[in-house]
Structure formats: C-alpha cells, structure tokens
Coordinates of C-alpha atoms in Angstrom, one line a residue:
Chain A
X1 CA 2.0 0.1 -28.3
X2 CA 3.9 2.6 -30.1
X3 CA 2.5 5.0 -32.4
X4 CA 4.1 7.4 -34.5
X5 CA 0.8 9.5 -34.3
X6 CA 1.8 9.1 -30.4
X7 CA -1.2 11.1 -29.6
X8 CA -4.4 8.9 -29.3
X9 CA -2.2 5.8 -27.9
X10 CA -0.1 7.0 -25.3
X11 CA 0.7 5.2 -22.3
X12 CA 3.4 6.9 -21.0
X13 CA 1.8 10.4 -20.6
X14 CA -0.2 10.6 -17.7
X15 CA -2.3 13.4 -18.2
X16 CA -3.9 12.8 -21.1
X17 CA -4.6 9.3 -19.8
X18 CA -6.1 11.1 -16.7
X19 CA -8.4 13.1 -19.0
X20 CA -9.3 10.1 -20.8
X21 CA -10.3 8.0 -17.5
X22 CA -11.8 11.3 -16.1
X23 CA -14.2 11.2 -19.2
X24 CA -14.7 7.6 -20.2
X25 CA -13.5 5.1 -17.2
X26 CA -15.6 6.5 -14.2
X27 CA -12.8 7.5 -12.5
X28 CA -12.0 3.5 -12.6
X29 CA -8.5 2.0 -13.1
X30 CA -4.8 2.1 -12.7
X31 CA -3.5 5.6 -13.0
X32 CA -0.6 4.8 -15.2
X33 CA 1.8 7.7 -13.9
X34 CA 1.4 6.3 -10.3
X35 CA 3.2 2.5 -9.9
X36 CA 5.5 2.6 -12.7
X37 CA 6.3 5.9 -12.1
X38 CA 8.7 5.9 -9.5
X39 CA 10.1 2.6 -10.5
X40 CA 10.9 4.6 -14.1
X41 CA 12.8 7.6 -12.1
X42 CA 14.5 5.3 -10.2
X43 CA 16.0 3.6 -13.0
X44 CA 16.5 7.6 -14.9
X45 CA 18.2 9.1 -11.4
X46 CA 21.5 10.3 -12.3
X47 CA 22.9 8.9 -8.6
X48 CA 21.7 5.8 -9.4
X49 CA 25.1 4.7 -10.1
X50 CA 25.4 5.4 -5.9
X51 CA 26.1 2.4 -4.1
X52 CA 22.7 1.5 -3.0
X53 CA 24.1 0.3 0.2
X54 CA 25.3 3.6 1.1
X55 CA 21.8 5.4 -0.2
X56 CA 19.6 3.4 1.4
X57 CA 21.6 3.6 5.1
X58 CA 22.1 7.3 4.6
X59 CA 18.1 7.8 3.8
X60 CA 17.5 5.3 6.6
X61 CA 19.4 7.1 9.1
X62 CA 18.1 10.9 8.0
X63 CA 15.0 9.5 8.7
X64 CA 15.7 7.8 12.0
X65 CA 17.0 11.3 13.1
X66 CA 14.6 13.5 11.9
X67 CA 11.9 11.3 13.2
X68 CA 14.0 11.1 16.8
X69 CA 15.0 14.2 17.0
X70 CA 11.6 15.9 16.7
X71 CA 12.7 19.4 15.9
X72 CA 11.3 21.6 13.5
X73 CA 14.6 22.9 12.4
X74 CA 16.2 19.4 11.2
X75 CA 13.4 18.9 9.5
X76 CA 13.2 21.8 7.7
X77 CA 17.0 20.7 6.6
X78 CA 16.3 17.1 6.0
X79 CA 13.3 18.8 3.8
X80 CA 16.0 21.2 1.9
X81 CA 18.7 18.8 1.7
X82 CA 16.8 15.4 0.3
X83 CA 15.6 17.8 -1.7
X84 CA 18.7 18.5 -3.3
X85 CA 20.1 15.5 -3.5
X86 CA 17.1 14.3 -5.4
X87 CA 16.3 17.1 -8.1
X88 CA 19.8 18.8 -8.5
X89 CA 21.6 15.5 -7.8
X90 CA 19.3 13.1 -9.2
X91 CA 17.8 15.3 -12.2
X92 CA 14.0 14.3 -11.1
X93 CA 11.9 17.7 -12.4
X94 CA 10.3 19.7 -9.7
X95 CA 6.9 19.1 -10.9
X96 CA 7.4 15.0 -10.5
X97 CA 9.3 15.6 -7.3
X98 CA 6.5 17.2 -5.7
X99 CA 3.7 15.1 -7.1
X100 CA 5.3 12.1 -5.2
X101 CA 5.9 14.2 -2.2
X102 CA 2.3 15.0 -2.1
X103 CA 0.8 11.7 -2.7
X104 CA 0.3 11.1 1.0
X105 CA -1.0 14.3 1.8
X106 CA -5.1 13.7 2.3
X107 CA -3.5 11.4 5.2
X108 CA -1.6 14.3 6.8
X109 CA -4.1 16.5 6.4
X110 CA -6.8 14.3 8.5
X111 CA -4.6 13.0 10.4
X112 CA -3.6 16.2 11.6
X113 CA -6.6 17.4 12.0
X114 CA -7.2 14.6 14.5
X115 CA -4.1 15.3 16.4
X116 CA -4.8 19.5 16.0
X117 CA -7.9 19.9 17.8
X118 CA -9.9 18.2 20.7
X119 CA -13.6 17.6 22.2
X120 CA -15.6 18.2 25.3
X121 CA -18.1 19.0 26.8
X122 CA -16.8 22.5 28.3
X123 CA -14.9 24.7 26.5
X124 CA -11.5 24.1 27.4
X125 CA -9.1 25.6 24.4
X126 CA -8.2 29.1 23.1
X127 CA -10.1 28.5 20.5
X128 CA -13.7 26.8 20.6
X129 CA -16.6 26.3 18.3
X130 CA -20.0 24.5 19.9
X131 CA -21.3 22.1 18.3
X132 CA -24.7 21.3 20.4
X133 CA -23.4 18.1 22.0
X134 CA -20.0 19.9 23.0
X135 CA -16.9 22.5 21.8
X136 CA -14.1 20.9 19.3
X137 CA -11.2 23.2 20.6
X138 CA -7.9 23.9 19.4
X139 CA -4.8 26.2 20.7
X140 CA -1.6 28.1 19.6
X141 CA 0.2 25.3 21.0
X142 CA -1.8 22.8 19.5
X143 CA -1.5 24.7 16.7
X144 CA 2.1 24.5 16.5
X145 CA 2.2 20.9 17.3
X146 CA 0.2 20.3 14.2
X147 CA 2.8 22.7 12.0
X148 CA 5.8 20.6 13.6
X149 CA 4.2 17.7 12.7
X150 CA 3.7 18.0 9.2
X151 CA 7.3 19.4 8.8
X152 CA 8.6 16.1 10.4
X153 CA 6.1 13.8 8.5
X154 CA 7.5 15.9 5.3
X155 CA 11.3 15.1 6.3
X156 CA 10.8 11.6 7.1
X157 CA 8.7 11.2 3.7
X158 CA 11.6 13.5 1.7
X159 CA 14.5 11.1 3.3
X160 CA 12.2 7.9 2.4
X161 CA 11.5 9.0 -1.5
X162 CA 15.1 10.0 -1.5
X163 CA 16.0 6.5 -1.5
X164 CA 13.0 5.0 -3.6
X165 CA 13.3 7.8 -6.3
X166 CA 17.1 7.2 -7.1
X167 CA 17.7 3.1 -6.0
X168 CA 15.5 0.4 -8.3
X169 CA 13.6 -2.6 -6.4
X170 CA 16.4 -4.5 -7.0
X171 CA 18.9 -3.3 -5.9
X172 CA 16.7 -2.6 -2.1
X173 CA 16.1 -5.8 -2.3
X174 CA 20.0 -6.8 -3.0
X175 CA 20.9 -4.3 0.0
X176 CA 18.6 -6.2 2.6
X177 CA 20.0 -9.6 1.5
X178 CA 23.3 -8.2 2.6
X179 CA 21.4 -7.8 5.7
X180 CA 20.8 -10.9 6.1
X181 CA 16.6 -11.1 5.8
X182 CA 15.9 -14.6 5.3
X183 CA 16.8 -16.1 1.5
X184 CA 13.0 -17.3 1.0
X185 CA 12.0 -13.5 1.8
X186 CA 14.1 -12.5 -0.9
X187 CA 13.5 -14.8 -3.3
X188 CA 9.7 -14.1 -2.7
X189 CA 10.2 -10.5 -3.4
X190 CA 12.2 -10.6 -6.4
X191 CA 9.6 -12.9 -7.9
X192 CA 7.1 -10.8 -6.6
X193 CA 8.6 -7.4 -8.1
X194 CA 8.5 -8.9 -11.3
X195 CA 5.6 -10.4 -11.3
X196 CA 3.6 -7.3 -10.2
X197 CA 4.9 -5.1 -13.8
X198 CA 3.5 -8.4 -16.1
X199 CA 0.3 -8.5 -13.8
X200 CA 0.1 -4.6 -14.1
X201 CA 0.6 -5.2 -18.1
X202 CA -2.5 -8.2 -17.9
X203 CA -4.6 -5.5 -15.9
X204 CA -4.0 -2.8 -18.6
X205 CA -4.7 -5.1 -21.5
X206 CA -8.2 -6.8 -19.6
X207 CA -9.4 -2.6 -18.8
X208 CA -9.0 -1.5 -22.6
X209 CA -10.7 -4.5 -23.8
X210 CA -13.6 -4.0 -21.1
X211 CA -13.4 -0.1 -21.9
X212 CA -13.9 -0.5 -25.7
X213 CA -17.2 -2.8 -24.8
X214 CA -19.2 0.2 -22.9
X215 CA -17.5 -1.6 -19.5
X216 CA -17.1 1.5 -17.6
X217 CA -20.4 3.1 -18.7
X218 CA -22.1 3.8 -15.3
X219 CA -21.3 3.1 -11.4
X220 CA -23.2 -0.5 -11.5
X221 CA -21.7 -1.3 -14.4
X222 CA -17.9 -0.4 -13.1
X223 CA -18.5 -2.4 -11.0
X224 CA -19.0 -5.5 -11.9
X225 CA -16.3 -4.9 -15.0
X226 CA -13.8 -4.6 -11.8
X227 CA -14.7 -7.8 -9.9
X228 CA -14.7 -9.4 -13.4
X229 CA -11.6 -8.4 -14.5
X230 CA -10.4 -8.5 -10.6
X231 CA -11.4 -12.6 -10.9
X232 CA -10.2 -12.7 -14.4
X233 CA -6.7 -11.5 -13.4
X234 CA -6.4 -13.6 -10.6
X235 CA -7.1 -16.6 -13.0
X236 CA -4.1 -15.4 -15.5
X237 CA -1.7 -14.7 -13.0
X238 CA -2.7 -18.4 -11.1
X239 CA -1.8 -19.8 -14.9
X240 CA 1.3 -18.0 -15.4
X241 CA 2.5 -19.0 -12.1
X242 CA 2.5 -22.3 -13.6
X243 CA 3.9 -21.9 -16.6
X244 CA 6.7 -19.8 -15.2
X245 CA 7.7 -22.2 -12.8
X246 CA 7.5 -24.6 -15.7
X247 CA 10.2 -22.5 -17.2
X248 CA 12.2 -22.0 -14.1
X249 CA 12.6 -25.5 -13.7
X250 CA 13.6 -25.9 -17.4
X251 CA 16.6 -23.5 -16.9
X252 CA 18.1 -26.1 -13.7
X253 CA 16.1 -24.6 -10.5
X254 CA 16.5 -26.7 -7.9
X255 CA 15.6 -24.6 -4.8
X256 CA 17.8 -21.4 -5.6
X257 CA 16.9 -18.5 -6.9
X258 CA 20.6 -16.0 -8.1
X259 CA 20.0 -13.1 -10.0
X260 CA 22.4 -11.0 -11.1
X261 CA 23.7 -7.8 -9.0
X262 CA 25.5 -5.4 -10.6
X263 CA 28.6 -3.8 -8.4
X264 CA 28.2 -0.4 -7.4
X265 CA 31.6 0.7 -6.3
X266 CA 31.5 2.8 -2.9
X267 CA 32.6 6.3 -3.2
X268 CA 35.4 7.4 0.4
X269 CA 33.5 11.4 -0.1
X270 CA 30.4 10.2 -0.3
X271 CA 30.8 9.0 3.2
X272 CA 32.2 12.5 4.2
X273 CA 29.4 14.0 3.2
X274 CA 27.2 12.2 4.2
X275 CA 28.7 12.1 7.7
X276 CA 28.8 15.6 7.8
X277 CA 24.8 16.0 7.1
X278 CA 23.9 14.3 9.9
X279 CA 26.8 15.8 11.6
X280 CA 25.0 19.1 10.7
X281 CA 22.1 17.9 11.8
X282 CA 22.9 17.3 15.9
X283 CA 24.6 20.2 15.6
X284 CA 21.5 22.2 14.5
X285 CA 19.4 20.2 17.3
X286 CA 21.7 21.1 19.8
X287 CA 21.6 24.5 18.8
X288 CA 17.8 24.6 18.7
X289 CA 17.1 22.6 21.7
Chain B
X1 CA -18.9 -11.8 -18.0
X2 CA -22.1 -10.3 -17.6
X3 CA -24.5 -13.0 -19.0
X4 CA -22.8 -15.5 -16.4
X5 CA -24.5 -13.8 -13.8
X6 CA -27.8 -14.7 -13.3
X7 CA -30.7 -12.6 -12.0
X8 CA -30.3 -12.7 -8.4
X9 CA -26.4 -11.8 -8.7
X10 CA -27.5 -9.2 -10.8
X11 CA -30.3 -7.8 -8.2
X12 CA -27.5 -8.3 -5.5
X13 CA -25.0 -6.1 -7.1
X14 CA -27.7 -3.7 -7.7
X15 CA -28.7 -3.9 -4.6
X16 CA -25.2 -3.9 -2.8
X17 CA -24.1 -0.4 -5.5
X18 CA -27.5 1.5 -4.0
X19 CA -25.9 1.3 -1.2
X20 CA -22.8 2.1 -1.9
X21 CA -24.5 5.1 -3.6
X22 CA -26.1 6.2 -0.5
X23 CA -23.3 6.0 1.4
X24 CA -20.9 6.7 -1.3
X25 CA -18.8 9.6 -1.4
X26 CA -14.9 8.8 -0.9
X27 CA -12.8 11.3 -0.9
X28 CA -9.0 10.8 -2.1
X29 CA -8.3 7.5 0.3
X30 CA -5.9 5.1 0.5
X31 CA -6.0 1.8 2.5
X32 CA -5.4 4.1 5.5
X33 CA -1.2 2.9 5.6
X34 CA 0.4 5.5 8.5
X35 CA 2.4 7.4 6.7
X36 CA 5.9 7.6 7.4
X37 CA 7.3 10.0 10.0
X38 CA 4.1 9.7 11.9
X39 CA 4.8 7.2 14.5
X40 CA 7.7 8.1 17.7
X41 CA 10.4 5.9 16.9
X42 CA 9.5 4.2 20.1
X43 CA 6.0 3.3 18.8
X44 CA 7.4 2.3 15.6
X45 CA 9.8 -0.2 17.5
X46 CA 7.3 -1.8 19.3
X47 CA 4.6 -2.3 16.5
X48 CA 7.7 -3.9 14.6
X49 CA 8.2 -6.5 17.4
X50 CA 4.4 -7.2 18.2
X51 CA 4.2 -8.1 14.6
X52 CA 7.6 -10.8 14.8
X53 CA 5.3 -13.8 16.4
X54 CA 2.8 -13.4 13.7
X55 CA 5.8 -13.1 10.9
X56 CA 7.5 -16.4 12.0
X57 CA 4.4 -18.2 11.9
X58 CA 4.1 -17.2 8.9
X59 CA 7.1 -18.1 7.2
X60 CA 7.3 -21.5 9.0
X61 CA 3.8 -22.0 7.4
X62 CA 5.5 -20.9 3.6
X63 CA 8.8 -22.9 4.9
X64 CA 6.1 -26.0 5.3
X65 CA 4.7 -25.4 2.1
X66 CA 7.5 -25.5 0.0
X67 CA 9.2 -28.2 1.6
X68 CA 5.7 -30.1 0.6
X69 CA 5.4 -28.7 -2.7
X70 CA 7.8 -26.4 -4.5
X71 CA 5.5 -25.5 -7.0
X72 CA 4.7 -23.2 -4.1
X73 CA 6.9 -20.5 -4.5
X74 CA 5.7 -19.0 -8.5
X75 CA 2.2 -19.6 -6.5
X76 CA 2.7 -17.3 -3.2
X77 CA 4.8 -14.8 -5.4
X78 CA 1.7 -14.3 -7.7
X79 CA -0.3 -14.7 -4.9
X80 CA 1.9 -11.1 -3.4
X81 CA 2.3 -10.0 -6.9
X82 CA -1.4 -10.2 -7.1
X83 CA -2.6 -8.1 -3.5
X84 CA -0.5 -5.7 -4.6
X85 CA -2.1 -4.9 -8.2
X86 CA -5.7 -5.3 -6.3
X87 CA -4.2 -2.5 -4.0
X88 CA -3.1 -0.3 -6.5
X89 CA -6.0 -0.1 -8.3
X90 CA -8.3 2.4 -8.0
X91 CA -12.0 1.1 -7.7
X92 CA -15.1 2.4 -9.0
X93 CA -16.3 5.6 -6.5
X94 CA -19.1 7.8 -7.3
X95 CA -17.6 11.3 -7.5
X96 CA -14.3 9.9 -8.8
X97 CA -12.1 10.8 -6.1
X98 CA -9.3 8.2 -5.9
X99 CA -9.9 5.1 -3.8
X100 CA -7.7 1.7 -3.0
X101 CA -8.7 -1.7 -2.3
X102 CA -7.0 -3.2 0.9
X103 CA -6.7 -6.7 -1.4
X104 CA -5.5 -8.2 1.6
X105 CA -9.1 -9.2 2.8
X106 CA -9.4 -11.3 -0.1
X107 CA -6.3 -12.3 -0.5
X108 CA -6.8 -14.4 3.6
X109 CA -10.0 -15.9 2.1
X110 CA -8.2 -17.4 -0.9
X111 CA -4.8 -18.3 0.5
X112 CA -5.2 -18.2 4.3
X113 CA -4.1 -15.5 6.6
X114 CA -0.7 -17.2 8.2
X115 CA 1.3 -17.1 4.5
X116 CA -0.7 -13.4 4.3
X117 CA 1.4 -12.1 6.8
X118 CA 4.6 -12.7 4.6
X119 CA 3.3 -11.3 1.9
X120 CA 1.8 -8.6 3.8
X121 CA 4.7 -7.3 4.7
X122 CA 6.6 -7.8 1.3
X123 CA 3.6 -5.8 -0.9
X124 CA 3.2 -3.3 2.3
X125 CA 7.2 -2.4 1.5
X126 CA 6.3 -2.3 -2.4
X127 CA 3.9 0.5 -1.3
X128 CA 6.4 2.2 0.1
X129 CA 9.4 2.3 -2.2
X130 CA 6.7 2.1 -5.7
X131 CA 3.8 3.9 -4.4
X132 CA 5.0 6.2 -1.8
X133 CA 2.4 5.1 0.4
X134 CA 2.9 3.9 4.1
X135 CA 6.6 4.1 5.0
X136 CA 9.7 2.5 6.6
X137 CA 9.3 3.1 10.1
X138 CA 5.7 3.0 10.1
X139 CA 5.7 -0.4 8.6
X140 CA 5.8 -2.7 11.9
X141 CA 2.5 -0.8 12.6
X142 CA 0.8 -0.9 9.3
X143 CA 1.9 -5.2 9.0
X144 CA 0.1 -5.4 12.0
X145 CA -3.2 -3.4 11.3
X146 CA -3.2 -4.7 7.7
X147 CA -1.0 -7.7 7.3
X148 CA -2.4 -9.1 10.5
X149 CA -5.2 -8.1 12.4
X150 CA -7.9 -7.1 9.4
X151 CA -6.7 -10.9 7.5
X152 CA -7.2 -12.7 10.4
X153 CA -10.1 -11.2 11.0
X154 CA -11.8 -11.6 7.5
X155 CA -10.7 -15.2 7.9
X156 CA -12.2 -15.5 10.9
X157 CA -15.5 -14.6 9.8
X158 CA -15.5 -16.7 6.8
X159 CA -14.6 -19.2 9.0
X160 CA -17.6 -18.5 11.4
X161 CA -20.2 -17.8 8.6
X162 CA -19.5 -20.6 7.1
X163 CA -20.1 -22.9 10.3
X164 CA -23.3 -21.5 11.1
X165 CA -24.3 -21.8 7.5
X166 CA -25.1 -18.0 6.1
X167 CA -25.6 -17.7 2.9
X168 CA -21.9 -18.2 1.0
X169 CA -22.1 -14.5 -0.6
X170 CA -23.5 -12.8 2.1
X171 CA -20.4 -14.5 4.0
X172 CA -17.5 -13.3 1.8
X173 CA -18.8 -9.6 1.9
X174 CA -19.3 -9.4 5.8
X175 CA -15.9 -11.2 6.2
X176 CA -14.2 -8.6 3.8
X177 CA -15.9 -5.5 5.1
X178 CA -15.4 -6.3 8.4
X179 CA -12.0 -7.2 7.5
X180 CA -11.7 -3.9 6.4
X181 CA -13.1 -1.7 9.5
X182 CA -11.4 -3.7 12.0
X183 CA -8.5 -2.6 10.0
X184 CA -9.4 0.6 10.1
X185 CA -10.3 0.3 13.9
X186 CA -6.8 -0.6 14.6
X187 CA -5.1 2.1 12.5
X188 CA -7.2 5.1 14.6
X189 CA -6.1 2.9 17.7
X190 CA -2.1 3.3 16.6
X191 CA -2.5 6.9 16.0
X192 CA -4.4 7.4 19.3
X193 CA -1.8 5.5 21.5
X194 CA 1.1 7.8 20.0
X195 CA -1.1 11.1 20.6
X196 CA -3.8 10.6 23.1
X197 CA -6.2 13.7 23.3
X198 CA -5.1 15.9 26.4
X199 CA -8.3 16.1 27.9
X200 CA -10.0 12.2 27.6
X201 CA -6.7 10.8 27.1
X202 CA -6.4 7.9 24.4
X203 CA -10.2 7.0 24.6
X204 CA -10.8 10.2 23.5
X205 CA -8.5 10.1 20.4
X206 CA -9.9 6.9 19.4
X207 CA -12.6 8.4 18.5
X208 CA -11.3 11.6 17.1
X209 CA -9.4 9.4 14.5
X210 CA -12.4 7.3 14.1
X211 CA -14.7 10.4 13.4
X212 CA -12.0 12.0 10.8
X213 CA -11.1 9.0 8.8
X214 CA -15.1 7.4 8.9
X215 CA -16.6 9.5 6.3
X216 CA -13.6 7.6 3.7
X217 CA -13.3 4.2 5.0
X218 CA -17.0 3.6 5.9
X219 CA -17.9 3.7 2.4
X220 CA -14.4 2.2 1.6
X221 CA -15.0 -1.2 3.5
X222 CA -18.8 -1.6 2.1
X223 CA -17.2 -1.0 -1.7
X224 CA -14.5 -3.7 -0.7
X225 CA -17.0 -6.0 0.6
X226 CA -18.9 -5.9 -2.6
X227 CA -15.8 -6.0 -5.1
X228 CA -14.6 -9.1 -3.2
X229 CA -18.1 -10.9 -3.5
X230 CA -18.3 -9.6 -7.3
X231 CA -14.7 -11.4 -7.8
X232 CA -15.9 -14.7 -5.8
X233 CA -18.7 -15.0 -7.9
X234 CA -16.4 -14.8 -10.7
X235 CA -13.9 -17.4 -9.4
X236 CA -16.7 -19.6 -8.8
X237 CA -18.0 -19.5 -12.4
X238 CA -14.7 -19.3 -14.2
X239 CA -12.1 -20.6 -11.7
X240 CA -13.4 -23.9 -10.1
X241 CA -10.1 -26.1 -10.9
X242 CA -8.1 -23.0 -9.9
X243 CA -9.5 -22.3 -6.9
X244 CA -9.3 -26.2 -5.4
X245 CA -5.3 -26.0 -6.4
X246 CA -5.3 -23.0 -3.9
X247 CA -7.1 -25.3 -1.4
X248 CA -3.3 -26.8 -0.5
X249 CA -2.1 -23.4 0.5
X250 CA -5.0 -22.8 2.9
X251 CA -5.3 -26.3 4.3
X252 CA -8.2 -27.8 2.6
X253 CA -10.2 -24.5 3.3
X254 CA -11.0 -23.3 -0.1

C-alpha cells in the first residue's frame, strides 16, 4: 500500500480516511486511527524503554488511589501528572492525547447525567423541571457530585491510558505472566493479539473490495455488505487458524508456546519518584480531607 | 454475496432495516463497557469475584478441549481474535454516528458460552489497553454483564427456540438481541447498585440508567440482532463444513 502520490491511498492518516467513509462508506467500517492507533504510540513512546513491570504497577496503583481516595484534588493531580508523563515524557502530541482521553466521553456524559439528577412525583430538589408525569430534579450538591465524578473518572482513565499509551500488548501481557495468570491465558492472548492485526488487515482488504462494488451505497445495502463480509471473515480467520497451527507445529510445538521478551532493566529513581507521587498524593488527601 | 440470498432473505432484511430505520437513530455508542473509574473499588472487587465461578468453568471447559484436541488452541484464539474485530467495527447506523457490535452474542451461538467467558475477558482487556474503552477496575463488572450474563443468555434462547421449533432465523436474531438488552439490563443494574437514586433508592436508578442509555442500545440490540442473522445466513451458505468443525467446541450444538 504505499504510494509515492501518498494522497489518494493512505492508510495511515485518519482524517482523510474519515472524510472518505463520511462520504462513500455510510458511516460503515473500521475507523483506521482507532485500534491500531494506540498500539502504534505505544510502540513510538519515548518511555517505552520503562520497565513495563514498574509502568504498569505504578498506573495500577494511581488508579487504585485515585479511584479510593475519591477526592477531587488527587484527581485533579493524577489528571496533571499522567498527563506529563505521557506527552512531555512520552512525546504523544496533545491533539492524539486528548482524542484518546475523550473516546469514552458519550459514556460519562449519560452516565452522569443518570447519576446528576433524580425523579418524582413531588418536587423534591433545588432545581425542578415538570414533566406531566412528575419533576426530574437536580441540586448544588448533586451538582457537585456529578463535577467530582467526572474529574475521578478522568484520573482513573489518565492513569489507565498512561500505561496502554507508552507499554505494547506484549509486554502487558509479559508483566501478568510474571504474575502468575494461568500459562493457557497467556498463550491465548498472545495468539489472540496477533491474530486480531492480520484479522483487522482481512477486514480492510474484504471492505475496499466491497466498497469499490457500490457495497456501501444505501443503509439496506450496508447492511448486508457487513453480515457478508462479517461471515466471510469468520470463514478466513476459521482457515487461517488451520493453517497456522499447521505451521506451529512445523516449527516443533508440542504444547508450549515461548516468545521472546525483551529485558527492560529497572531504573532505582524511577522508584523514587514514583513513590513520591503517590506519596504526594495522601499527602494532598490528607490535606483536603 | 447478494445473489446467494434468495427472495425471502432479501424481504427479511428489508423488512428487519425498516425497522431499524424507524427506530434508528444511535448516537455515538459503544457496547455500553463501564468506563473506568466509575465503579467504588469495593463494587469493582466484588463484580471481579462474582465473575471467578463463571471463569473457572470456563477454562476447565478450554483445559478439556485441548487436552481432547490441540488443534484447539489457533481455533479459540481466532475465535477471541475474531469477537474482538466484530467489536471494533463500526456497523451500518442511519445518521452515521459511531456504533459497536457486542460480537459476543454471536460469538456464544457459534462456540458456546462456557469458552466465551475466557475469551470474554481476554478481548474485554484488549478494549481497554487498544481501544480505550471499558477499563481495569471496571472489568470484573463488565466480564460479567458482557462476558457472562448477555452470552449465556443469547445461548439460552437459541437453545430454547430451537426446542420449541421457531423458525431458525427468527431464533438467532431474538437470541442475539435479547442477548444484547439483557446486557444492557445488567450494565444500568451495576451502575444503579453503586449510586442508587436518593429518593427511590436503587429501583429508582434502574430506571434512570435504563431511560438515559435506551434511546442508544434499543436500537443497538435490534441492529445486532439483524447483523448476526445476516452473518448466519452467510455461514450457512458459504460455511457448512466450517461451521460442523466448530460443532466440537460447543458440544455437538452447532
């Protein structure tokens, strides 16, 4: 797929694909920025070289206290401070940092919303608007719940992405093996991993082809290209399955799965600082209480 | 693929996209995964170990498997590799906001809903750490509500409509939509146990979460129900050999 032209065929840059699918695909397919995308930063972050022990217990534990804690303050730090490590630290742009950040955010919004204001028959809140069957009602304090909310849900998804956006599958998956998840688990997920980028690759190839034939013309017509090409796929990856494990068992498998895991070395200040965040972060709780 | 449908496929899908059309407009929605940070750690703990019964089964029903039949193991990872592609998709929506499949729904109907949980869990951590949807902590609760309850409900009414004999078709798309609200069903339930409303207590909630997410995974669950149908039919003309090897995984039960 590469073209000199790099203009027409481009399957890297997302927002010309966008355009194209806005226009031609019924809004139908696999955004290509989206699965691969945080995979590819993963693999670019300038702390991938972190020991991916230590990244993913520090995210894990940022998380488990801003979650725990439940203060707006930590979060607000946790927010700040994965933050840092991930766009100053890691190099990620802004623009892609956020667009992650914000992929959950219909969620948060409605669920929110749910959590933000109530219904009854009488009106019971500060604030009440009837609605012929009863009032939905909200208050300051619900109110403030709701902002304290999102700022937590936005500190425990900053510590989580920290993790994702600078440690490749792999190397997760390597980390939980150290902790001991059962080996068929793992070996499951390693296969799975890789199976899902040549699946993705199938799917891509299956949606031009079906694109270029009118596939994608109308709603009816979408969708019946996606439950073909849904069926189709599953076919092709039934097949594959086949012939890979054909090839596995060419190369001497005999029950075990190994693949290679390359040694991150731990860094002594890393710990330090790391220590110290979360150090800072009780500290800022107990202040804030 | 067209011509291999005949007419009264063809009037179905029609039928089944006027629908759709009548009920369709999704806004931006995901499978409905909790995102992360939403659930007290306390919730999140006790989701994880609801789910652990279910898990073992599970993997003593992959362990069974493989011991049986190696081959197994490319099988069930394509099998994962597969729900998860499904999931990331987005499927065809009439004002062409984003939408996801569940997958998981169709993945109990073609490889049975105990090796589902597994896998569940495995593609339900892919969404996390390469989509960035559902998290860490919330993922005991989301296994449960997707890897568990909606697949072993879909199953069951497979199961059921195919004892009492209901058209095949007609079958696979109540078993995957209803796979898909009682998904949905449990998710609102989740959210209402860890904030229940202050004046109708967790009742209430139910059915504030209910009301705010319906208007996305109403028409979300019909939409699946028809995609899965539009793939079985396309198994069934394209896929017979493949789909009796996968009878081994579920026990016979293609």
């Amino acid at each position: 797929m590469e073209n000199s032209v790099g203009k027409s065929i481009n399957f890297i840059k997302t927002s010309e694909k966008a355009q194209h699918q806005a226009t031609y695909h019924h809004k139908i397919g696999h955004k290509h920025g989206e699965g691969s995308a945080i995979d590819y930063y993963a693999y670019a972050s300038k702390i991938r070289h972190w020991n991916p022990g230590f990244k993913v217990a520090f995210s894990f534990t940022t998380l488990l206290l801003c979650i725990g804690l439940n203060n707006p303050f930590v979060s607000i730090a946790v927010i700040l401070g994965m933050a840092f490590l991930t766009v100053v630290k890691g190099g990620l742009p802004l623009s892609a940092y956020l667009s992650v950040l914000l992929i959950p955010l219909t969620f948060i919004l409605l669920g929110t919303i749910a959590i933000g204001v109530d219904f009854s028959r009488q009106p019971l809140g500060q604030f009440n608007l009837y609605l012929g069957l009863g009032y939905i009602f909200t208050s300051v304090d619900k109110l403030q719940e709701m902002a304290v909310l999102m700022l937590k849900v936005f500190g425990a998804i900053s510590a989580m992405i920290m993790m994702t956006l600078s440690t490749p599958s792999a190397e997760i998956i390597g980390v939980l093996r150290k902790a001991h998840v059962p080996k068929l688990v793992i070996e499951l997920m390693n296969l799975i991993y890789r199976y899902i980028f040549i699946l993705l690759d199938v799917f891509n190839n299956m949606r031009n082809s079906a694109d270029s034939r009118q596939g994608y013309c109308d709603f009816k017509t979408s969708c019946t290209t996606f439950g073909s090409v849904a069926s189709n796929l599953l076919v092709v990856s039934l097949k594959k399955s086949n012939a890979y494990y054909t090839a596995m068992e060419a190369r001497g498998y005999d029950g075990d799965l190994v693949f290679l895991e390359e040694e991150k070395p731990f860094q002594i200040s890393h710990l330090f600082i790391a220590a110290g965040f979360l150090f800072f972060l009780l500290l800022l709780w107990y202040v804030t209480k | 693929m067209n011509t291999s449908l005949n007419i009264r496929e063809k009037r179905f899908i029609a039928v089944a996209a006027a629908i759709a059309l009548v009920f369709g407009f999704t806004p931006v929605a995901s499978a409905m995964h909790i995102m992360e940070g939403y659930l007290p750690v306390g919730f999140s703990v006790a989701w994880g170990v609801i789910c652990i019964p279910f898990l073992i089964a599970g993997y003593m029903a992959i362990k069974k498997n493989l011991k049986e039949n190696p081959k197994t193991i490319t099988l069930l990872a394509m099998a994962g590799a597969y729900v998860f592609v499904l999931s990331s998709l987005k499927i065809p929506s009439v004002t062409g906001s984003c939408s996801h499949m569940t997958g998981t729904g169709l993945g109990a109907i073609l490889f049975g809903p105990a090796p589902m949980s597994i896998l569940g869990v495995i593609v339900l951590l892919f969404q996390a750490i390469l989509l960035a949807h559902g998290g860490l902590t919330t993922l005991g609760a989301n296994t449960f509500s997707m890897a568990i309850a909606g697949p072993f409900m879909t199953y069951g009414i497979f199961i059921l409509c195919k004892k009492i004999k209901i058209n095949r078709h007609v079958g696979v798309f109540l078993a995957a939509a209803i796979g898909d609200l009682f998904t949905y069903c449990i998710t609102a339930f989740q959210l209402a146990l860890a904030y229940p409303s202050e004046s109708g207590g967790v009742a209430a909630s139910v059915v504030k979460f209910l009301a705010v997410f319906a208007p996305t995974q109403v028409p979300l669950a019909i939409i699946e129900g028809i995609l899965t149908v539009v793939i079985i039919i396309g198994l069934e003309t394209y896929a017979q050999p493949e789909l009796n090897d996968l009878g081994y995984l579920t026990g016979g039960v293609k």
